[in-house]
PDB file of C-alpha atoms in Angstrom:
ATOM      1  CA  ALA A   1       0.009   0.002   0.010  1.00  0.00           C
ATOM      2  CA  GLY A   2       1.377   3.346  -1.002  1.00  0.00           C
ATOM      3  CA  HIS A   3       0.126   6.879  -0.803  1.00  0.00           C
ATOM      4  CA  ALA A   4      -3.166   7.969  -2.312  1.00  0.00           C
ATOM      5  CA  PRO A   5      -3.158   8.599  -6.098  1.00  0.00           C
ATOM      6  CA  GLY A   6      -2.287  12.168  -6.894  1.00  0.00           C
ATOM      7  CA  VAL A   7      -0.747  12.798  -3.469  1.00  0.00           C
ATOM      8  CA  ALA A   8       3.016  13.302  -3.337  1.00  0.00           C
ATOM      9  CA  GLU A   9       5.131  11.317  -0.937  1.00  0.00           C
ATOM     10  CA  SER A  10       6.177  13.201   2.189  1.00  0.00           C
ATOM     11  CA  THR A  11       9.753  13.868   3.183  1.00  0.00           C
ATOM     12  CA  ILE A  12      10.857  13.011   6.707  1.00  0.00           C
ATOM     13  CA  ALA A  13      14.268  11.997   7.913  1.00  0.00           C
ATOM     14  CA  THR A  14      15.593   8.621   6.855  1.00  0.00           C
ATOM     15  CA  PRO A  15      18.071   6.595   8.833  1.00  0.00           C
ATOM     16  CA  ALA A  16      20.911   7.932   6.670  1.00  0.00           C
ATOM     17  CA  ASP A  17      20.266  11.552   7.522  1.00  0.00           C
ATOM     18  CA  ALA A  18      18.583  11.207  10.922  1.00  0.00           C
ATOM     19  CA  GLN A  19      20.359  12.611  13.942  1.00  0.00           C
ATOM     20  CA  VAL A  20      21.576  10.012  16.415  1.00  0.00           C
ATOM     21  CA  VAL A  21      19.807  10.540  19.721  1.00  0.00           C
ATOM     22  CA  SER A  22      21.664   9.752  22.931  1.00  0.00           C
ATOM     23  CA  PRO A  23      19.431   8.651  25.796  1.00  0.00           C
ATOM     24  CA  THR A  24      19.393  10.666  29.035  1.00  0.00           C
ATOM     25  CA  PRO A  25      20.313   8.880  32.298  1.00  0.00           C
ATOM     26  CA  GLU A  26      16.582   8.762  33.078  1.00  0.00           C
ATOM     27  CA  VAL A  27      15.850   7.022  29.774  1.00  0.00           C
ATOM     28  CA  THR A  28      18.750   4.619  30.244  1.00  0.00           C
ATOM     29  CA  SER A  29      17.280   3.593  33.609  1.00  0.00           C
ATOM     30  CA  LEU A  30      13.920   3.081  31.898  1.00  0.00           C
ATOM     31  CA  PHE A  31      15.606   0.758  29.409  1.00  0.00           C
ATOM     32  CA  ALA A  32      16.949  -1.281  32.316  1.00  0.00           C
ATOM     33  CA  ALA A  33      13.513  -1.424  33.932  1.00  0.00           C
ATOM     34  CA  PHE A  34      11.924  -2.434  30.619  1.00  0.00           C
ATOM     35  CA  PHE A  35      14.385  -5.223  29.937  1.00  0.00           C
ATOM     36  CA  GLY A  36      14.645  -6.374  33.557  1.00  0.00           C
ATOM     37  CA  ALA A  37      18.446  -6.082  33.535  1.00  0.00           C
ATOM     38  CA  GLU A  38      21.041  -3.399  33.672  1.00  0.00           C
ATOM     39  CA  ALA A  39      22.774  -2.556  30.423  1.00  0.00           C
ATOM     40  CA  GLY A  40      25.648  -4.961  29.890  1.00  0.00           C
ATOM     41  CA  GLN A  41      24.292  -7.514  32.425  1.00  0.00           C
ATOM     42  CA  PRO A  42      23.116 -11.021  31.533  1.00  0.00           C
ATOM     43  CA  ALA A  43      19.565 -11.153  30.189  1.00  0.00           C
ATOM     44  CA  ALA A  44      17.009 -13.235  32.049  1.00  0.00           C
ATOM     45  CA  GLY A  45      17.134 -16.668  30.478  1.00  0.00           C
ATOM     46  CA  GLY A  46      19.544 -15.410  27.869  1.00  0.00           C
ATOM     47  CA  ALA A  47      22.321 -17.992  28.374  1.00  0.00           C
ATOM     48  CA  GLY A  48      25.017 -15.393  28.726  1.00  0.00           C
ATOM     49  CA  GLU A  49      23.498 -12.973  26.183  1.00  0.00           C
ATOM     50  CA  ARG A  50      24.158  -9.368  27.186  1.00  0.00           C
ATOM     51  CA  ILE A  51      21.725  -6.504  26.693  1.00  0.00           C
ATOM     52  CA  ASP A  52      22.797  -3.021  25.781  1.00  0.00           C
ATOM     53  CA  PRO A  53      19.480  -1.282  25.007  1.00  0.00           C
ATOM     54  CA  ALA A  54      21.240   1.911  23.970  1.00  0.00           C
ATOM     55  CA  ALA A  55      23.326   0.189  21.310  1.00  0.00           C
ATOM     56  CA  ARG A  56      22.169   0.753  17.735  1.00  0.00           C
ATOM     57  CA  GLY A  57      20.808  -2.455  16.344  1.00  0.00           C
ATOM     58  CA  GLY A  58      20.871  -4.156  19.751  1.00  0.00           C
ATOM     59  CA  ALA A  59      18.217  -6.599  20.849  1.00  0.00           C
ATOM     60  CA  GLY A  60      15.058  -4.703  21.648  1.00  0.00           C
ATOM     61  CA  GLU A  61      16.220  -1.404  20.251  1.00  0.00           C
ATOM     62  CA  ALA A  62      12.841  -0.571  18.667  1.00  0.00           C
ATOM     63  CA  ASP A  63      10.968  -1.449  21.870  1.00  0.00           C
ATOM     64  CA  ALA A  64      13.406   0.541  23.994  1.00  0.00           C
ATOM     65  CA  LEU A  65      13.187   3.573  21.717  1.00  0.00           C
ATOM     66  CA  PHE A  66       9.391   3.378  21.742  1.00  0.00           C
ATOM     67  CA  CYS A  67       9.374   3.267  25.546  1.00  0.00           C
ATOM     68  CA  ALA A  68      11.756   6.207  25.723  1.00  0.00           C
ATOM     69  CA  GLY A  69       9.633   8.159  23.227  1.00  0.00           C
ATOM     70  CA  HIS A  70       6.513   7.447  25.248  1.00  0.00           C
ATOM     71  CA  CYS A  71       8.191   8.670  28.454  1.00  0.00           C
ATOM     72  CA  LEU A  72       9.410  11.788  26.688  1.00  0.00           C
ATOM     73  CA  GLU A  73       6.042  12.460  25.076  1.00  0.00           C
ATOM     74  CA  ARG A  74       4.107  12.072  28.365  1.00  0.00           C
ATOM     75  CA  GLY A  75       6.757  13.273  30.848  1.00  0.00           C
ATOM     76  CA  LEU A  76       6.852   9.935  32.676  1.00  0.00           C
ATOM     77  CA  HIS A  77       9.422   8.340  35.009  1.00  0.00           C
ATOM     78  CA  GLY A  78      11.449  11.493  35.631  1.00  0.00           C
ATOM     79  CA  CYS A  79      11.664  12.544  31.967  1.00  0.00           C
ATOM     80  CA  GLU A  80      10.760  16.123  31.167  1.00  0.00           C
ATOM     81  CA  PRO A  81       8.185  16.287  28.377  1.00  0.00           C
ATOM     82  CA  ASP A  82      10.037  16.807  25.077  1.00  0.00           C
ATOM     83  CA  LEU A  83       7.922  16.244  21.975  1.00  0.00           C
ATOM     84  CA  GLU A  84      10.809  16.809  19.576  1.00  0.00           C
ATOM     85  CA  ARG A  85      12.917  14.068  21.140  1.00  0.00           C
ATOM     86  CA  ALA A  86       9.853  11.845  21.521  1.00  0.00           C
ATOM     87  CA  ALA A  87       9.188  12.172  17.764  1.00  0.00           C
ATOM     88  CA  GLU A  88      12.822  11.331  17.003  1.00  0.00           C
ATOM     89  CA  MET A  89      12.666   8.214  19.178  1.00  0.00           C
ATOM     90  CA  TYR A  90       9.343   7.163  17.667  1.00  0.00           C
ATOM     91  CA  GLN A  91      10.666   7.667  14.150  1.00  0.00           C
ATOM     92  CA  VAL A  92      13.730   5.461  14.651  1.00  0.00           C
ATOM     93  CA  SER A  93      11.585   2.866  16.401  1.00  0.00           C
ATOM     94  CA  ALA A  94       8.959   2.997  13.640  1.00  0.00           C
ATOM     95  CA  GLU A  95      11.632   2.571  10.982  1.00  0.00           C
ATOM     96  CA  GLY A  96      12.713  -0.503  12.936  1.00  0.00           C
ATOM     97  CA  GLY A  97       9.208  -1.965  12.483  1.00  0.00           C
ATOM     98  CA  HIS A  98       7.596  -1.076  15.834  1.00  0.00           C
ATOM     99  CA  THR A  99       3.865  -0.736  15.069  1.00  0.00           C
ATOM    100  CA  ALA A 100       2.922   1.273  18.137  1.00  0.00           C
ATOM    101  CA  ALA A 101       5.729   3.721  17.379  1.00  0.00           C
ATOM    102  CA  MET A 102       4.328   4.050  13.847  1.00  0.00           C
ATOM    103  CA  TRP A 103       0.940   4.977  15.327  1.00  0.00           C
ATOM    104  CA  ARG A 104       2.424   7.520  17.799  1.00  0.00           C
ATOM    105  CA  LEU A 105       4.591   9.060  15.066  1.00  0.00           C
ATOM    106  CA  ALA A 106       1.559   9.324  12.783  1.00  0.00           C
ATOM    107  CA  GLU A 107      -0.423  11.155  15.440  1.00  0.00           C
ATOM    108  CA  LEU A 108       2.431  13.593  16.154  1.00  0.00           C
ATOM    109  CA  LEU A 109       2.735  14.231  12.403  1.00  0.00           C
ATOM    110  CA  GLU A 110      -1.025  14.651  11.977  1.00  0.00           C
ATOM    111  CA  PHE A 111      -1.214  17.413  14.571  1.00  0.00           C
ATOM    112  CA  GLY A 112       2.307  18.891  14.236  1.00  0.00           C
ATOM    113  CA  ARG A 113       3.343  18.018  17.761  1.00  0.00           C
ATOM    114  CA  GLY A 114       7.131  17.875  18.150  1.00  0.00           C
ATOM    115  CA  LEU A 115       7.763  18.137  14.422  1.00  0.00           C
ATOM    116  CA  PRO A 116       6.187  19.970  11.482  1.00  0.00           C
ATOM    117  CA  GLN A 117       2.653  18.919  10.609  1.00  0.00           C
ATOM    118  CA  ASP A 118       2.663  16.516   7.678  1.00  0.00           C
ATOM    119  CA  GLU A 119      -0.669  14.839   6.995  1.00  0.00           C
ATOM    120  CA  VAL A 120       0.672  12.855   4.058  1.00  0.00           C
ATOM    121  CA  ALA A 121       3.334  11.257   6.220  1.00  0.00           C
ATOM    122  CA  ALA A 122       0.769  10.745   8.980  1.00  0.00           C
ATOM    123  CA  VAL A 123      -1.453   8.778   6.615  1.00  0.00           C
ATOM    124  CA  ARG A 124       1.549   6.692   5.469  1.00  0.00           C
ATOM    125  CA  TRP A 125       2.501   5.782   9.054  1.00  0.00           C
ATOM    126  CA  TYR A 126      -1.125   5.178  10.131  1.00  0.00           C
ATOM    127  CA  ARG A 127      -1.587   2.869   7.152  1.00  0.00           C
ATOM    128  CA  GLN A 128       1.603   0.914   7.826  1.00  0.00           C
ATOM    129  CA  SER A 129       0.702   0.483  11.471  1.00  0.00           C
ATOM    130  CA  ALA A 130      -2.957  -0.342  10.697  1.00  0.00           C
ATOM    131  CA  GLU A 131      -1.965  -2.968   8.145  1.00  0.00           C
ATOM    132  CA  ALA A 132       0.185  -4.583  10.843  1.00  0.00           C
ATOM    133  CA  GLY A 133      -2.857  -4.728  13.116  1.00  0.00           C
ATOM    134  CA  ASN A 134      -2.617  -1.666  15.372  1.00  0.00           C
ATOM    135  CA  VAL A 135      -6.200  -0.827  16.383  1.00  0.00           C
ATOM    136  CA  GLN A 136      -5.527   2.844  17.224  1.00  0.00           C
ATOM    137  CA  ALA A 137      -3.867   3.347  13.845  1.00  0.00           C
ATOM    138  CA  MET A 138      -6.870   1.738  12.132  1.00  0.00           C
ATOM    139  CA  SER A 139      -9.105   4.342  13.754  1.00  0.00           C
ATOM    140  CA  GLY A 140      -6.689   7.211  12.983  1.00  0.00           C
ATOM    141  CA  LEU A 141      -6.450   6.161   9.345  1.00  0.00           C
ATOM    142  CA  GLY A 142     -10.226   5.907   9.115  1.00  0.00           C
ATOM    143  CA  LEU A 143     -10.562   9.472  10.349  1.00  0.00           C
ATOM    144  CA  MET A 144      -7.971  10.797   7.904  1.00  0.00           C
ATOM    145  CA  LEU A 145      -9.710   8.956   5.005  1.00  0.00           C
ATOM    146  CA  GLU A 146     -13.126  10.296   6.047  1.00  0.00           C
ATOM    147  CA  ASP A 147     -11.870  13.875   5.919  1.00  0.00           C
ATOM    148  CA  GLY A 148      -9.496  13.511   3.006  1.00  0.00           C
ATOM    149  CA  ARG A 149      -6.615  14.840   5.074  1.00  0.00           C
ATOM    150  CA  GLY A 150      -3.221  13.789   3.680  1.00  0.00           C
ATOM    151  CA  CYS A 151      -4.948  11.606   1.093  1.00  0.00           C
ATOM    152  CA  ASP A 152      -7.948  11.565  -1.207  1.00  0.00           C
ATOM    153  CA  ARG A 153     -11.261  11.228   0.647  1.00  0.00           C
ATOM    154  CA  ASN A 154     -12.413   7.603   0.604  1.00  0.00           C
ATOM    155  CA  ASP A 155     -15.536   6.876   2.648  1.00  0.00           C
ATOM    156  CA  SER A 156     -15.653   3.162   1.808  1.00  0.00           C
ATOM    157  CA  GLU A 157     -12.026   2.564   2.888  1.00  0.00           C
ATOM    158  CA  ALA A 158     -12.583   4.699   5.979  1.00  0.00           C
ATOM    159  CA  LEU A 159     -15.592   2.518   6.912  1.00  0.00           C
ATOM    160  CA  ARG A 160     -13.549  -0.622   6.307  1.00  0.00           C
ATOM    161  CA  TRP A 161     -10.833   0.556   8.760  1.00  0.00           C
ATOM    162  CA  HIS A 162     -13.404   1.736  11.320  1.00  0.00           C
ATOM    163  CA  LEU A 163     -15.203  -1.635  11.169  1.00  0.00           C
ATOM    164  CA  ALA A 164     -11.894  -3.519  11.624  1.00  0.00           C
ATOM    165  CA  ALA A 165     -11.044  -1.395  14.662  1.00  0.00           C
ATOM    166  CA  ALA A 166     -14.603  -1.562  16.052  1.00  0.00           C
ATOM    167  CA  GLU A 167     -14.515  -5.351  15.905  1.00  0.00           C
ATOM    168  CA  GLN A 168     -11.503  -5.186  18.236  1.00  0.00           C
ATOM    169  CA  GLY A 169     -13.284  -2.878  20.690  1.00  0.00           C
ATOM    170  CA  GLN A 170     -11.954   0.541  19.614  1.00  0.00           C
ATOM    171  CA  ALA A 171     -14.712   2.846  20.972  1.00  0.00           C
ATOM    172  CA  LEU A 172     -14.192   5.782  18.614  1.00  0.00           C
ATOM    173  CA  SER A 173     -14.408   3.510  15.575  1.00  0.00           C
ATOM    174  CA  GLN A 174     -17.467   1.821  17.046  1.00  0.00           C
ATOM    175  CA  TYR A 175     -19.089   5.257  17.076  1.00  0.00           C
ATOM    176  CA  CYS A 176     -17.836   6.193  13.609  1.00  0.00           C
ATOM    177  CA  ALA A 177     -18.830   2.896  11.977  1.00  0.00           C
TER     178      ALA A 177
END
């Protein structure tokens, strides 16, 4: 699935030109709590495997970056709210295949929170996350399609996404469907 016909692709940072984000001490401690081990210590049941959540490409990097982004977005666990850094963390996590990060990045892009508003990119990330089964992204995509924001208006596709989300208990989509 690509972008809607007649709608240009959006430009957001790619891994090649993205800035490397170093986690704060608070975020590093969150990684340790998330993984149940300190960085560099044996993983639970890992037969000597070591976890370094801050290492690029390390085991669980996308999950750790999503968790860090969530804490930065919401100001949780001693992190000061920082929507720009949250968006950066979500983007790297989303590019690593994390479907919840795709949904959060889409919402930030949709409303221009932490990065410039880009409804075309929001639709692309909502769609990728929705196709992977994220219920919140299904609902978000349905709303964008209903209004023709970032894509051509498509009521039948919007209804299809709302019904899929409604079947999984998503209240907003239950109302919209």
